[in-house]
Amino acid sequence: MDFSKLTIKKARELLDSKELSVKDLVDFYLKNLKEKNGELNAYLEVYDDMFLQAEQAQEIINAGKSTELTGIPLAIKDNILIKNRKVSAASKMLENYKATYTATAVQKIIDQGAVFLGRTNMDEFAMGGSTENSAFGVTKNPYDHGRVAGGTSGGSAAAIAADMALGALGSDTGGSIRQPSSFCGVVGLKPTYGSVSRYGLMAAVSSFDVIGPIAKNTSDAEILFNVMKGQDDMDSTSIDSEGNPTSLKLRGTKVGVPYHLLEQEGVSEEVKNNFNESVKKLEDLGFEIVDVNLKNSNFALPIYYILNFAEISSNMSRYDGMRYGLQKEGEDLLDVYNKSRGEGLGPEVRRRIILGTYVLSAGYYDSYYGKAMYARKILQQEFEEVFKNVDAILTPTSPTPAWKIGEKTSPLEEYLADIFTVTANIVGCPAISLPSGFSKVDGKDLPLGIQLMASHGDESLLFQIGKKFLNEN
Amino acid sequence: MISTEEIKKLADLARIEVGEAELEQFRAEINPIIDYVSQVQEVAGEIGQEIILSSVFNVMRDDLLPTNSLKQNSELIAEFPESENNYLKVKKIL
């Protein structure tokens, strides 16, 4: 059997018909893990109880009680909590920390009897765009080991691309599910803000963060999303998002394309060509393409980063070496704080905390944070208007394919690569990245991705378009 | 333009130790970033507090005791770097 052709959907059929056992599946992924993880560094920890989990899943299947995810081997990003398991946000600050509770979204998956294989690498505390900011080494792109897997969910995306898991969980604050998915040639969904509980997700930017699935195809991403979604009393920002019942007609679904954004500096020729091919493909599939103007999009990155720095600086204050995490010896209490945070937190984290402290400080608060909050509202209103005329908005996911490890030499350079993804987090709408082809760079085929955004709660439209685009049955 | 003294002050406020060499490196990296995000000031319009505040409201939970508080507490206390008699132990404050 060619396990590499499996999807969650296909595996479910084979498991339930007993053609495949859970142990067979886990054996396959463990073999790939052992062969490839040393080189790729996608996983920071491989759980030693995966066969015990597999046995328990097999019992459920044997009793005829399986549900969508029973026995399915999954990877989990290192910032999502499972009780009693180590979880570190790829940081020295939490290197030996053990979770004291389980994330609601994950509990729902555990209740179905899925098998968690291990925790995946990420940029430290979800700050970055390449997984180069991990305190435990970069994750290499399976398509070219000299290049990044993307970030911040680089480990999860690489795990799917390299057949080291059948599905994975990531988190998306400014593109952190979508961008690595596009660099690794897989599907990544950023759900509507609030549709998946954030209880048990380490907070980066509380008003942007969402947990979401990374998978081989749209159907699998849909399965994972449907299991995880739902209002949770433990997260006061969560909602039940049954969505706008999208009329299921495909003929007449309007896809808006902000062509003006493709003319921005930094968008590579390969991406433009692939994007135009993707637009043609959607037209051929029956979608109507409409030119749209997103006139405030040029403010998206400044808005995003001011709010990112501000909220992060607030959320990071809990890592003080007192109740959990790294504690360094000091002369007095103040010294303990300074040293624990100074040594436990990496440079990008400390840079952003300093920037956040700056934009929130007296004298600067109104002109940075205040202005960004106002501009955020303007952008949200603009999107509400656009979604009155189109059903979805299409852009490339990333302005370039994966870059070389070490290629970006300044933080600002890396921030500018987020141009297409941050808007969905600012506005709160759902967005999906779909693999759209490859570009030949230095003799290697590097994956490219397109991004679709829809209005709040309209994941089902994204899934529909995705399944058509990727020719899924 | 932000100086190394200002960065040191911000780092102190945030309780983060930054070495001399790193202070200079941060200054070189942070200034272009502040320049870049300052673009937000060009967004048209006045800052209207009503716009920002009207759509956000606090959600409160019921004022009930947590279940299993003894068990939960012992799990949390196990993560403390230092504890004594179920209290978090820290350096002298006064």
CSV table of C-alpha atoms in Angstrom, one decimal, chain A residues 83-84 96-100 233 236 296 298-299 301-303 305-306 309 321-327 329-339 341-343 345 347-351 353-355 357-359 361 364 366-368 370-375 377-378 381 409-412 415-416 419, chain B residues 1-2 6-19 22-23 25-61 71-72 74-82 88-93:
chain,number,residue,atom,x,y,z
A,83,LYS,CA,-1.9,18.2,30.0
A,84,ASN,CA,1.2,16.6,31.4
A,96,ASN,CA,11.2,22.0,30.7
A,97,TYR,CA,7.6,23.2,31.2
A,98,LYS,CA,4.8,20.7,31.4
A,99,ALA,CA,1.3,21.7,30.6
A,100,THR,CA,-1.2,21.7,33.5
A,233,ASP,CA,-16.9,28.8,28.1
A,236,SER,CA,-14.7,34.4,26.3
A,296,ASN,CA,-6.3,50.7,2.6
A,298,ASN,CA,-1.0,49.5,2.1
A,299,PHE,CA,-1.7,50.2,5.8
A,301,LEU,CA,1.4,45.8,7.7
A,302,PRO,CA,1.9,48.9,9.8
A,303,ILE,CA,-1.4,48.3,11.6
A,305,TYR,CA,2.9,45.2,13.5
A,306,ILE,CA,1.9,47.9,15.9
A,309,PHE,CA,4.1,44.5,19.3
A,321,GLY,CA,10.5,33.3,36.1
A,322,MET,CA,8.2,33.2,39.1
A,323,ARG,CA,5.4,30.6,38.7
A,324,TYR,CA,6.7,28.4,35.9
A,325,GLY,CA,9.5,28.3,33.3
A,326,LEU,CA,13.1,29.3,33.5
A,327,GLN,CA,14.3,31.0,36.6
A,329,GLU,CA,19.6,33.3,40.0
A,330,GLY,CA,19.9,37.0,40.8
A,331,GLU,CA,20.9,39.4,43.5
A,332,ASP,CA,17.3,40.5,44.2
A,333,LEU,CA,13.8,40.1,42.8
A,334,LEU,CA,14.4,42.7,40.1
A,335,ASP,CA,17.6,40.9,39.0
A,336,VAL,CA,15.7,37.6,38.9
A,337,TYR,CA,13.2,39.1,36.5
A,338,ASN,CA,15.8,40.7,34.3
A,339,LYS,CA,18.0,37.7,34.0
A,341,ARG,CA,13.6,37.1,30.8
A,342,GLY,CA,16.9,38.2,29.4
A,343,GLU,CA,18.3,34.7,29.0
A,345,LEU,CA,13.7,34.9,25.7
A,347,PRO,CA,16.3,38.2,20.4
A,348,GLU,CA,13.2,38.5,18.3
A,349,VAL,CA,10.9,38.1,21.3
A,350,ARG,CA,12.9,40.7,23.3
A,351,ARG,CA,12.9,43.1,20.3
A,353,ILE,CA,8.6,43.4,23.7
A,354,ILE,CA,10.7,46.5,23.6
A,355,LEU,CA,8.8,47.7,20.5
A,357,THR,CA,6.6,48.8,25.3
A,358,TYR,CA,7.5,51.8,23.1
A,359,VAL,CA,4.2,52.0,21.1
A,361,SER,CA,4.2,54.2,26.3
A,364,TYR,CA,3.4,57.6,21.9
A,366,ASP,CA,-2.2,57.7,20.8
A,367,SER,CA,-0.1,58.1,17.7
A,368,TYR,CA,0.8,54.4,17.4
A,370,GLY,CA,-4.5,54.5,19.2
A,371,LYS,CA,-4.1,55.2,15.5
A,372,ALA,CA,-3.6,51.5,14.7
A,373,MET,CA,-6.8,50.6,16.5
A,374,TYR,CA,-8.7,53.2,14.5
A,375,ALA,CA,-7.1,52.1,11.2
A,377,LYS,CA,-11.6,49.5,12.2
A,378,ILE,CA,-11.3,51.3,8.9
A,381,GLN,CA,-15.3,48.3,7.4
A,409,THR,CA,19.3,39.7,7.4
A,410,SER,CA,17.0,42.2,9.1
A,411,PRO,CA,13.7,41.7,11.0
A,412,LEU,CA,12.0,44.3,8.8
A,415,TYR,CA,8.0,41.4,8.3
A,416,LEU,CA,7.5,42.7,4.7
A,419,ILE,CA,1.9,41.5,2.9
B,1,MET,CA,15.1,58.2,16.0
B,2,ILE,CA,15.4,56.2,19.2
B,6,GLU,CA,15.8,55.0,25.3
B,7,ILE,CA,16.1,51.3,24.4
B,8,LYS,CA,17.8,50.6,27.7
B,9,LYS,CA,14.9,52.4,29.5
B,10,LEU,CA,12.3,50.4,27.6
B,11,ALA,CA,14.1,47.2,28.4
B,12,ASP,CA,14.2,48.1,32.0
B,13,LEU,CA,10.5,48.8,32.0
B,14,ALA,CA,9.9,45.4,30.4
B,15,ARG,CA,12.2,43.8,32.9
B,16,ILE,CA,14.6,42.4,30.3
B,17,GLU,CA,18.3,42.5,30.6
B,18,VAL,CA,20.0,43.6,27.3
B,19,GLY,CA,23.8,43.6,27.0
B,22,GLU,CA,23.0,43.9,21.9
B,23,LEU,CA,21.6,47.3,22.8
B,25,GLN,CA,22.2,46.0,17.5
B,26,PHE,CA,18.6,46.4,18.7
B,27,ARG,CA,18.8,50.2,18.1
B,28,ALA,CA,20.0,49.5,14.5
B,29,GLU,CA,17.1,47.1,13.9
B,30,ILE,CA,14.4,48.9,15.8
B,31,ASN,CA,14.7,52.3,14.2
B,32,PRO,CA,13.7,51.2,10.7
B,33,ILE,CA,10.8,49.3,12.1
B,34,ILE,CA,9.5,52.3,14.0
B,35,ASP,CA,9.9,54.4,10.8
B,36,TYR,CA,8.0,51.8,8.8
B,37,VAL,CA,5.0,51.4,11.2
B,38,SER,CA,4.7,55.2,11.6
B,39,GLN,CA,3.0,55.1,8.2
B,40,VAL,CA,-0.2,54.3,10.1
B,41,GLN,CA,-0.4,58.0,11.0
B,42,GLU,CA,-1.3,58.7,7.4
B,43,VAL,CA,-4.6,56.9,7.7
B,44,ALA,CA,-7.3,59.6,7.2
B,45,GLY,CA,-9.5,60.7,10.0
B,46,GLU,CA,-9.5,61.6,13.7
B,47,ILE,CA,-9.1,59.1,16.4
B,48,GLY,CA,-12.6,58.5,17.6
B,49,GLN,CA,-12.7,56.7,20.9
B,50,GLU,CA,-16.3,55.7,20.3
B,51,ILE,CA,-15.3,53.8,17.2
B,52,ILE,CA,-12.8,51.7,19.1
B,53,LEU,CA,-14.8,51.1,22.2
B,54,SER,CA,-18.3,50.6,20.9
B,55,SER,CA,-17.7,47.1,19.5
B,56,VAL,CA,-15.8,45.7,22.4
B,57,PHE,CA,-17.3,44.6,25.7
B,58,ASN,CA,-16.2,42.4,28.6
B,59,VAL,CA,-17.6,38.9,29.0
B,60,MET,CA,-17.7,37.7,32.6
B,61,ARG,CA,-18.0,34.2,33.8
B,71,LYS,CA,-5.9,19.1,42.9
B,72,GLN,CA,-5.5,21.9,40.4
B,74,SER,CA,-1.1,21.1,43.5
B,75,GLU,CA,-0.5,20.6,39.8
B,76,LEU,CA,0.2,24.4,39.4
B,77,ILE,CA,2.4,24.5,42.5
B,78,ALA,CA,4.5,21.6,41.1
B,79,GLU,CA,5.6,24.0,38.3
B,80,PHE,CA,6.9,26.7,40.7
B,81,PRO,CA,10.6,27.0,40.6
B,82,GLU,CA,10.6,27.3,44.4
B,88,LEU,CA,5.4,30.5,45.9
B,89,LYS,CA,8.8,31.4,47.3
B,90,VAL,CA,10.5,34.5,45.9
B,91,LYS,CA,13.4,36.7,46.8
B,92,LYS,CA,12.9,39.2,49.6
B,93,ILE,CA,10.9,42.2,48.4
